[in-house]
Short mmCIF file of C-alpha atoms in Angstrom, two decimals:
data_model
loop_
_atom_site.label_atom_id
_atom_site.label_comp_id
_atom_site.label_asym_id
_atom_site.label_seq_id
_atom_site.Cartn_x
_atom_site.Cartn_y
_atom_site.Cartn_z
CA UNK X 1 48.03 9.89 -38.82
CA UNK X 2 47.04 6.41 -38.44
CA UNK X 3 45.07 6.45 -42.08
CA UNK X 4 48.36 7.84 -43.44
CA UNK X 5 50.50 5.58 -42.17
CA UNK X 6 48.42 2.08 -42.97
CA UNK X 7 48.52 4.15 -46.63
CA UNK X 8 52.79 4.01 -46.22
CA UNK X 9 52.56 0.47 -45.26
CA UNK X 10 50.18 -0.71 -48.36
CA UNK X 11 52.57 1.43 -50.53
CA UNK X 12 55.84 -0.36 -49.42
CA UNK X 13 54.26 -3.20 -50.86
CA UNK X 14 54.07 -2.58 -54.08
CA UNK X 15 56.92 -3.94 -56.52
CA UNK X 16 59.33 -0.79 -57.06
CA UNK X 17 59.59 0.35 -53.46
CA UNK X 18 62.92 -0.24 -51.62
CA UNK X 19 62.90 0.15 -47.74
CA UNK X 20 65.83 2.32 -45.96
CA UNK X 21 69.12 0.29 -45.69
CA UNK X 22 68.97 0.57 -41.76
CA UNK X 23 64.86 -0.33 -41.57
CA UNK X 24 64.76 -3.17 -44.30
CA UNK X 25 64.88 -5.64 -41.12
CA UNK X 26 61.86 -4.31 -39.43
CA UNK X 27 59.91 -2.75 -42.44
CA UNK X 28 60.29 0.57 -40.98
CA UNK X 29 58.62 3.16 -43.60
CA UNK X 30 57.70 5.77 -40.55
CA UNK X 31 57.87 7.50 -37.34
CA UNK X 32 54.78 9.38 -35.92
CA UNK X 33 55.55 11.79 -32.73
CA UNK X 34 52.10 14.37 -32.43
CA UNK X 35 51.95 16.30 -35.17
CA UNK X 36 55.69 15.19 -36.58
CA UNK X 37 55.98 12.86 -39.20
CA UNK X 38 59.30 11.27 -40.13
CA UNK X 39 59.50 9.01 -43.73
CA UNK X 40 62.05 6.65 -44.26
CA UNK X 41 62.79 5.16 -47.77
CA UNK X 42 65.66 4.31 -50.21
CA UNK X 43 67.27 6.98 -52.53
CA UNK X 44 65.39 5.93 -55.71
CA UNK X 45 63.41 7.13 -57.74
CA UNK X 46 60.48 4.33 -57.54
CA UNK X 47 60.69 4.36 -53.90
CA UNK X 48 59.83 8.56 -54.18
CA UNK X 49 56.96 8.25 -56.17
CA UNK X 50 55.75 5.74 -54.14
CA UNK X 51 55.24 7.99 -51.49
CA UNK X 52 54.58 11.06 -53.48
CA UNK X 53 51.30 8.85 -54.39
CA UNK X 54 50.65 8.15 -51.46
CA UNK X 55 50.75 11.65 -50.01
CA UNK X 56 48.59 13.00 -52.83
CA UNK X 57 45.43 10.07 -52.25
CA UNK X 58 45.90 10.84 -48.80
CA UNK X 59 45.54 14.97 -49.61
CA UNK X 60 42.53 14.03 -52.09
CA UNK X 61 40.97 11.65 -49.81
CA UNK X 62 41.14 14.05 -46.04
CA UNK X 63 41.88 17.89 -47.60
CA UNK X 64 44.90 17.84 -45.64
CA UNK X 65 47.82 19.18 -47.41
CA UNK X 66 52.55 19.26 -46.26
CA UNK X 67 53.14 22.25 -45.74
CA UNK X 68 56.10 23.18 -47.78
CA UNK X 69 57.68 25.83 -45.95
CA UNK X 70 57.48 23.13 -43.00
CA UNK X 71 58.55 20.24 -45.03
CA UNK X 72 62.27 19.08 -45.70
CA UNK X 73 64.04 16.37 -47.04
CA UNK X 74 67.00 14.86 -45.87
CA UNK X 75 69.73 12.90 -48.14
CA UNK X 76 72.66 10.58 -47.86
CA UNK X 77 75.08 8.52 -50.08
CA UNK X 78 73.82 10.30 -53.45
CA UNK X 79 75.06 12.36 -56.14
CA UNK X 80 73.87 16.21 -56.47
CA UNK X 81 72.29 15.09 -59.62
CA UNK X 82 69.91 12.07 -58.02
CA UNK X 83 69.30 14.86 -55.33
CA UNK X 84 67.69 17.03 -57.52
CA UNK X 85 65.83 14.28 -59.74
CA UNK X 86 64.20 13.53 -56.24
CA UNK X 87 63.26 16.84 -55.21
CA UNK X 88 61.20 17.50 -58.22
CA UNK X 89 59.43 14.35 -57.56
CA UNK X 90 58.76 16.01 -53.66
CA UNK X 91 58.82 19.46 -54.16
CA UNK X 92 60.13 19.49 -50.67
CA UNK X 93 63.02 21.89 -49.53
CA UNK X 94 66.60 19.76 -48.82
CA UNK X 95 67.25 19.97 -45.10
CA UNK X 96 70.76 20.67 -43.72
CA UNK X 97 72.23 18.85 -40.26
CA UNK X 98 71.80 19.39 -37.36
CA UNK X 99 68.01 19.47 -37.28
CA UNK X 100 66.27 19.77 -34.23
CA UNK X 101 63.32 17.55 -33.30
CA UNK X 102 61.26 18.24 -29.75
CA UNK X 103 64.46 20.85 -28.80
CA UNK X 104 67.02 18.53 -29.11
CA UNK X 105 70.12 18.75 -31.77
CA UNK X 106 70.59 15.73 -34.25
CA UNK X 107 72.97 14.91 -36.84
CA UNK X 108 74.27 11.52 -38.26
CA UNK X 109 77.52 11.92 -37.18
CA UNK X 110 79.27 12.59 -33.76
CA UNK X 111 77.53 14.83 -31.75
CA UNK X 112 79.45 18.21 -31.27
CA UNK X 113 79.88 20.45 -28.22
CA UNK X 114 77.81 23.36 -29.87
CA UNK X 115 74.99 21.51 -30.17
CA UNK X 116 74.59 22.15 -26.79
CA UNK X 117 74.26 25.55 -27.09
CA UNK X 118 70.56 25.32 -26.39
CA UNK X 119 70.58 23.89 -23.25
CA UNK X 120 73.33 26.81 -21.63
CA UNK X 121 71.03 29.15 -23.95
CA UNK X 122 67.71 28.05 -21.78
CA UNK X 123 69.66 27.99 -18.31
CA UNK X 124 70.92 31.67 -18.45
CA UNK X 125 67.40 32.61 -19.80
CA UNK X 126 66.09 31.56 -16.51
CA UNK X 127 68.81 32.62 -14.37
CA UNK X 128 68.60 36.10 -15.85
CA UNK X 129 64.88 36.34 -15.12
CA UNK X 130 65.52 35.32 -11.32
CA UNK X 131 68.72 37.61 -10.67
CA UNK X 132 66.27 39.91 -9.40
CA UNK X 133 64.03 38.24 -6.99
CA UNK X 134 65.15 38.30 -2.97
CA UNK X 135 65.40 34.27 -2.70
CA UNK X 136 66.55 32.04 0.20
CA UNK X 137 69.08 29.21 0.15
CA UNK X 138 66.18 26.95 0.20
CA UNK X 139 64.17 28.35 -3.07
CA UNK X 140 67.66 28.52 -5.15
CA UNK X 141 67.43 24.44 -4.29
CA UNK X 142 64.04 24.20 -5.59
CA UNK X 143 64.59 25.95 -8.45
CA UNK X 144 67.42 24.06 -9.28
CA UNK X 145 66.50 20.52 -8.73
CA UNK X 146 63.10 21.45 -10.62
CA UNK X 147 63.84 23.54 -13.20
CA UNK X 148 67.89 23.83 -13.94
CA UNK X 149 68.25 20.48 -13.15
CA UNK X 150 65.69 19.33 -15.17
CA UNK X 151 66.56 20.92 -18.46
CA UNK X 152 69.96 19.10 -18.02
CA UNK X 153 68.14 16.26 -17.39
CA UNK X 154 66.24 16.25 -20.23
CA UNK X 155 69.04 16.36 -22.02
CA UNK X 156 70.99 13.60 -20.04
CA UNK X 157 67.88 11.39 -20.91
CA UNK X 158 69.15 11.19 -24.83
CA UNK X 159 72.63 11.73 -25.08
CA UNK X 160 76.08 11.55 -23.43
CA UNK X 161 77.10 15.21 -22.72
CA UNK X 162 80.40 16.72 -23.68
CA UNK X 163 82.46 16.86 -19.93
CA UNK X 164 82.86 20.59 -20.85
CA UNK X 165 79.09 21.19 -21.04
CA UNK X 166 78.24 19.76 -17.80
CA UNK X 167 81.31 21.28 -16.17
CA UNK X 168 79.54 24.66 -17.57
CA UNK X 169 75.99 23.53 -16.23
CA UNK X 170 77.61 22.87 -12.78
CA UNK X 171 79.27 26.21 -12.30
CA UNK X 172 75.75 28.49 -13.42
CA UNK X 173 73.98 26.01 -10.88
CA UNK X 174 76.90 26.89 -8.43
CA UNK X 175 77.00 30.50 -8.71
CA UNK X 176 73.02 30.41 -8.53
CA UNK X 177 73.18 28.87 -5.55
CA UNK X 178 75.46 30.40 -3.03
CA UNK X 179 75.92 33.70 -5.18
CA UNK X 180 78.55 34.72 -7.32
CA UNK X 181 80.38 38.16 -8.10
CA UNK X 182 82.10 38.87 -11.29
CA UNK X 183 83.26 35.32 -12.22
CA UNK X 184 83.69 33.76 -8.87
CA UNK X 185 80.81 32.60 -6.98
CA UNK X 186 80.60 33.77 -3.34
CA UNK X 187 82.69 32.08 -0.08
CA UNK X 188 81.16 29.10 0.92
CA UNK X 189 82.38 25.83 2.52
CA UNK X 190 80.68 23.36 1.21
CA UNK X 191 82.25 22.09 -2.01
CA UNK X 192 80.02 21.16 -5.15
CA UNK X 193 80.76 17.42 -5.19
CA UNK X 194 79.32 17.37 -1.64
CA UNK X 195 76.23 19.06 -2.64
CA UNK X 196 75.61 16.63 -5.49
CA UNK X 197 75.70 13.73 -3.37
CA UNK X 198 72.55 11.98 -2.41
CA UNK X 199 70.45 13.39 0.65
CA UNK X 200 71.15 10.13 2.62
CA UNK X 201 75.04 10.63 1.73
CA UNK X 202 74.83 13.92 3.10
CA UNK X 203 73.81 16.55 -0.24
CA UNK X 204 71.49 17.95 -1.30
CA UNK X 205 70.29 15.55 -3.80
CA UNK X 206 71.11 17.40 -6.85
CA UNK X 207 73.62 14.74 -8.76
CA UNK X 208 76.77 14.56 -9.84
CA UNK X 209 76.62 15.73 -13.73
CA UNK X 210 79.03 12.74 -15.57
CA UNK X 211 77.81 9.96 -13.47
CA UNK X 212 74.25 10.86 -13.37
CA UNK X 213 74.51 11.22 -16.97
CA UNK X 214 75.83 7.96 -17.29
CA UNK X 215 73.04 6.41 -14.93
CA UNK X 216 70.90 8.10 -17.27
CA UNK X 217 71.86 6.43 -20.01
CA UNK X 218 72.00 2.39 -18.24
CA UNK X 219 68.22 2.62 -18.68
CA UNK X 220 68.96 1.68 -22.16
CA UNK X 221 71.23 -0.93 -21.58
CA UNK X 222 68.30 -2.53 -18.94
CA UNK X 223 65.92 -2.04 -21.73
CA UNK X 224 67.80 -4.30 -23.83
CA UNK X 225 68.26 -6.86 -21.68
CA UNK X 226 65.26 -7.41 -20.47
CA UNK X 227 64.08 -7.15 -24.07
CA UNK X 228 61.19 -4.23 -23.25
CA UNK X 229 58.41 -4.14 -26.25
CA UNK X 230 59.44 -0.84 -28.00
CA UNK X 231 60.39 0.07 -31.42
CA UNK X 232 64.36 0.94 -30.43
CA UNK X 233 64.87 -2.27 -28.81
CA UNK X 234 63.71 -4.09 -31.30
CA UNK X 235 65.53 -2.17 -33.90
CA UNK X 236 69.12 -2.89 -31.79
CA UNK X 237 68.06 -6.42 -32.06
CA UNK X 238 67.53 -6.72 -35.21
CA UNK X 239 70.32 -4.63 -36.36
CA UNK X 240 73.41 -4.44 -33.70
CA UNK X 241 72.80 -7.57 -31.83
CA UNK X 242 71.28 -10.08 -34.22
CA UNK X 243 70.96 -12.93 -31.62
CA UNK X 244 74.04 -11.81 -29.59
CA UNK X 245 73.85 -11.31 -26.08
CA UNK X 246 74.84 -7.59 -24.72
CA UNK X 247 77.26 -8.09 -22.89
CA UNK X 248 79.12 -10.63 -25.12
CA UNK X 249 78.81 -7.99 -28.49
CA UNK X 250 82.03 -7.43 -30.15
CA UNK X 251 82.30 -3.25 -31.65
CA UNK X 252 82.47 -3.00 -35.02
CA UNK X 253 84.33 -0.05 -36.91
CA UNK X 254 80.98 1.11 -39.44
CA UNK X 255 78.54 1.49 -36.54
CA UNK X 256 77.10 4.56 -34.87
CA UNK X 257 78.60 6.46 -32.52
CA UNK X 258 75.46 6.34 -30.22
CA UNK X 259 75.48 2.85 -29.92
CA UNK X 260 79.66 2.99 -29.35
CA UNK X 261 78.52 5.16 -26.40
CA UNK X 262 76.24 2.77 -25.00
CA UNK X 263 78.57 -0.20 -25.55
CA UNK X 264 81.27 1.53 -23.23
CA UNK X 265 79.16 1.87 -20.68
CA UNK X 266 79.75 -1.72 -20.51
CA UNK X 267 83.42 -1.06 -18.92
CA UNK X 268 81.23 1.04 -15.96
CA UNK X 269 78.61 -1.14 -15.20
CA UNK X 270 78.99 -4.73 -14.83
CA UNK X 271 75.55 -7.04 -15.55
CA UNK X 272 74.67 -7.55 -12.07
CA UNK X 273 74.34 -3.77 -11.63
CA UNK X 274 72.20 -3.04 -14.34
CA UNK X 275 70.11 -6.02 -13.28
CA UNK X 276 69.64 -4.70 -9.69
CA UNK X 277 68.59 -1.07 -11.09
CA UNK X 278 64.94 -1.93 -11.12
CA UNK X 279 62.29 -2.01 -8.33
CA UNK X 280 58.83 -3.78 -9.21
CA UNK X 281 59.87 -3.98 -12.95
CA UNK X 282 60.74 -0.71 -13.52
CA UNK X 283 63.98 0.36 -13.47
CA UNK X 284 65.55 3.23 -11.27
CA UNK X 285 67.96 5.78 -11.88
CA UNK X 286 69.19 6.21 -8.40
CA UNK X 287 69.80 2.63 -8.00
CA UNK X 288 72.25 2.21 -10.31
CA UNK X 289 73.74 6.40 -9.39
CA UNK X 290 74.54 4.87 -6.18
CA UNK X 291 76.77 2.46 -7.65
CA UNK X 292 79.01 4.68 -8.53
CA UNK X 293 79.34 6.99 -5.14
CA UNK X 294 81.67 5.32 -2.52
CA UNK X 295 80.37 7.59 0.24
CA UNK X 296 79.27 6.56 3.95
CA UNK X 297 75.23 7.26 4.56
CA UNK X 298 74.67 10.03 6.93
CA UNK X 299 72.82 9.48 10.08
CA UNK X 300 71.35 12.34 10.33
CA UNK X 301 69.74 12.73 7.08
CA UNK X 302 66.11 11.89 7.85
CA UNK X 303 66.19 14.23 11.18
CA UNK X 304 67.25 17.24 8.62
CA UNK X 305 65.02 16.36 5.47
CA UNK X 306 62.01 15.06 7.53
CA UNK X 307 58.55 16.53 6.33
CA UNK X 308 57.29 18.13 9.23
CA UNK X 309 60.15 20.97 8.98
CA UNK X 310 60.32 24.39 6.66
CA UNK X 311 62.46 24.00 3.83
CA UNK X 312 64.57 27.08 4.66
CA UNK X 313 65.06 25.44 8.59
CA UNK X 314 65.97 22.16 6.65
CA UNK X 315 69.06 23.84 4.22
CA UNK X 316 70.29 25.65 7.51
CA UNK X 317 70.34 22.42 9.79
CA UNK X 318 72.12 20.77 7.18
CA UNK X 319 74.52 23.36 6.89
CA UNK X 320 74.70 23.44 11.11
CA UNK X 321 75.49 19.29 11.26
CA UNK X 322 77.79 19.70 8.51
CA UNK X 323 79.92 22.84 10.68
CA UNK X 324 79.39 24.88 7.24
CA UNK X 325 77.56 27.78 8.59
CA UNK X 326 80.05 30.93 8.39
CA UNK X 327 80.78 31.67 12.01
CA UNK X 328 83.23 33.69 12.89
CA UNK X 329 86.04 31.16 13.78
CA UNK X 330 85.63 30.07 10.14
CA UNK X 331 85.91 33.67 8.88
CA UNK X 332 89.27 33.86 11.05
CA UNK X 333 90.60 30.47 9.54
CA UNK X 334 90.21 31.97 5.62
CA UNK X 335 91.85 35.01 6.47
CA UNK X 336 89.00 37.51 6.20
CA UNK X 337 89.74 40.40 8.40
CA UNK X 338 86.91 40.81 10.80
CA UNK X 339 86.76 43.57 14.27
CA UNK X 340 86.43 40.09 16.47
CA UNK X 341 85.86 36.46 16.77
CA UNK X 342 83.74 36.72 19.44
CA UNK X 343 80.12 35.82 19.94
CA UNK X 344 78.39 38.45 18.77
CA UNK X 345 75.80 37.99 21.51
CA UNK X 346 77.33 36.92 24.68
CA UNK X 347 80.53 38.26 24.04
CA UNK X 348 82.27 35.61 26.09
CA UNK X 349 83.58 33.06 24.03
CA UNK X 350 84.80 32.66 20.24
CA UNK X 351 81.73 32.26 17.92
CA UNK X 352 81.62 28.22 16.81
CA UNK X 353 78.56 26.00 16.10
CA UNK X 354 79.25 24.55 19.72
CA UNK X 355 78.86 27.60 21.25
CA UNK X 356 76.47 28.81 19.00
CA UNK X 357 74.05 26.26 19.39
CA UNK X 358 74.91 24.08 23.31
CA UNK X 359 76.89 27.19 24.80
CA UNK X 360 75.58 30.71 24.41
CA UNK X 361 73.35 31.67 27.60
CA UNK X 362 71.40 33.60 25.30
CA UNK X 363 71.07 31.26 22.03
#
């Protein structure tokens, strides 16, 4: 990949090649991820057979070969007839949008809410090969933060997710978690936006989906102010920003939608926040998460979530401190029609977390 690309870069020097509109600043000819190559290049027909060369020295030169059933070409802004001029200069198949790159959906324009097909796709996938394992309240957690959690994540990482999706990501995590039959998940009392919250807030950790996608995405914003060495910052520099501070950029009407995304973050996050976000030079999602939770910490939090105790004694304690467990007096309180409200061991006073834990003779 390297010998190919120097070979790109001593092509775009010669006389008749013309750089894409959007790289011209940079000298941007390609992107190398693995085994994925991307090419960038102007719509011309000098500009084509410049790489075309270049591909076929670089075939005679290793014995490497595109494969053509792998291969596509992408256009924009032409005529049907300068499309097909160029693909008999390529021989390359013409691509269609979206295309996916590493699992993710991309297309030039707006991104759409069944793009994210993929990601609901993957999470009932898993959830359909654990429906039939025995697991406590404690391995649903892991397997959420770890694995559910992650593939939204992932996805958080690169894009600003339509409010429906997450809203849909949220309810399969919820019904995973405490149950569900039909459509509904099971009775519980604990409500989802306190189980998002931070474990020092008094959650479980697990993040609320808008704002932790929009936490996601400040990393960006820190990366361009602190001017980080990599290729997109630069690129935003050179293109958006030209000289202009951040913070101080006035939208125009012909640019991306990604980077409109970004710049209303701006009405979210003030400067001093994003600056704050980072901890030895690095910057810190949960920093900046906290930012937008107005909740008081919770005393208790390292006494339930210390290290020394079993995960599954941890997710009941919380429950305990928190008065969610279902004892009977909350049973009562809901209406569910039980034989009595009484402790079930002692039989001498109504079943509470008082009595169940400081009261009962027996407990």
């Amino acid at each position: 990949m390297e010998y190919l690309s120097r070979q790109l870069q001593f092509g775009a020097m010669q006389p008749g090649f013309r750089f894409h509109p959007m790289c011209k600043s940079l000298k941007i000819i390609n992107l190398c991820f693995a085994d994925d190559l991307v090419i960038f290049c102007k719509a011309n027909s000098n500009s084509v057979q410049v790489i075309k060369q270049v591909f076929d020295d670089f075939c005679t030169s290793s014995g490497l070969s595109a494969n053509l059933n792998k291969s596509q070409v992408f256009f924009g802004g032409i005529s049907d007839h300068e499309k097909s001029k160029l693909q008999e200069v390529l021989q390359f198949e013409e691509g269609s949008f979206p295309l996916k790159y590493l699992g993710i959906t991309l297309r030039p324009t707006k991104w759409k809410e069944a793009d994210c097909g993929e990601i609901l796709k993957k999470i009932k996938l898993r959830l359909h090969t654990w429906s039939s394992r025995h697991l406590s309240y404690a391995g649903r957690v892991q397997l959420i933060t770890s694995v559910l959690l992650g593939l939204r994540n992932y996805w958080m990482n690169i894009f600003l997710l339509p409010q429906s999706v997450i809203k849909e990501v949220d309810k399969l995590c919820m019904w995973f978690l405490w149950g569900h039959n039909g459509t509904r998940s099971n009775f519980h009392l604990t409500s989802w936006s306190t189980v998002c919250l931070p474990k020092s807030l008094g959650g479980l950790g697990f993040g609320e989906g808008p704002k932790w996608n929009k936490a996601l995405l400040g990393k960006y914003i820190w990366a361009i102010n602190h001017q980080q060495e990599t290729l997109w910052v630069k690129w935003i520099h050179s293109v958006y920003l030209r000289g202009a501070v951040f913070w101080n950029y006035q939208l125009k009407t012909d640019t991306s939608w990604y980077w409109k995304k970004l710049c209303h973050l701006r009405n979210l996050f003030a400067q001093e926040d994003i600056d704050k976000a980072s901890y030895h030079g690095k910057f810190r999602i949960g920093l900046l998460y906290a930012k937008l939770i107005h909740q008081n910490p919770a005393k208790y939090h390292q006494f339930v979530w210390n290290r020394l105790s079993i995960p599954k004694h941890k997710f009941i304690t919380w429950q305990a401190v928190n008065s969610k467990l279902l004892t009977r007096d909350h049973l009562i309180r809901v209406s569910m029609v039980i034989e009595s409200g009484s402790c079930p061991v002692c039989e001498m006073a109504a079943e509470n977390h008082n009595h169940l834990f400081f009261e009962c003779l027996f407990s």
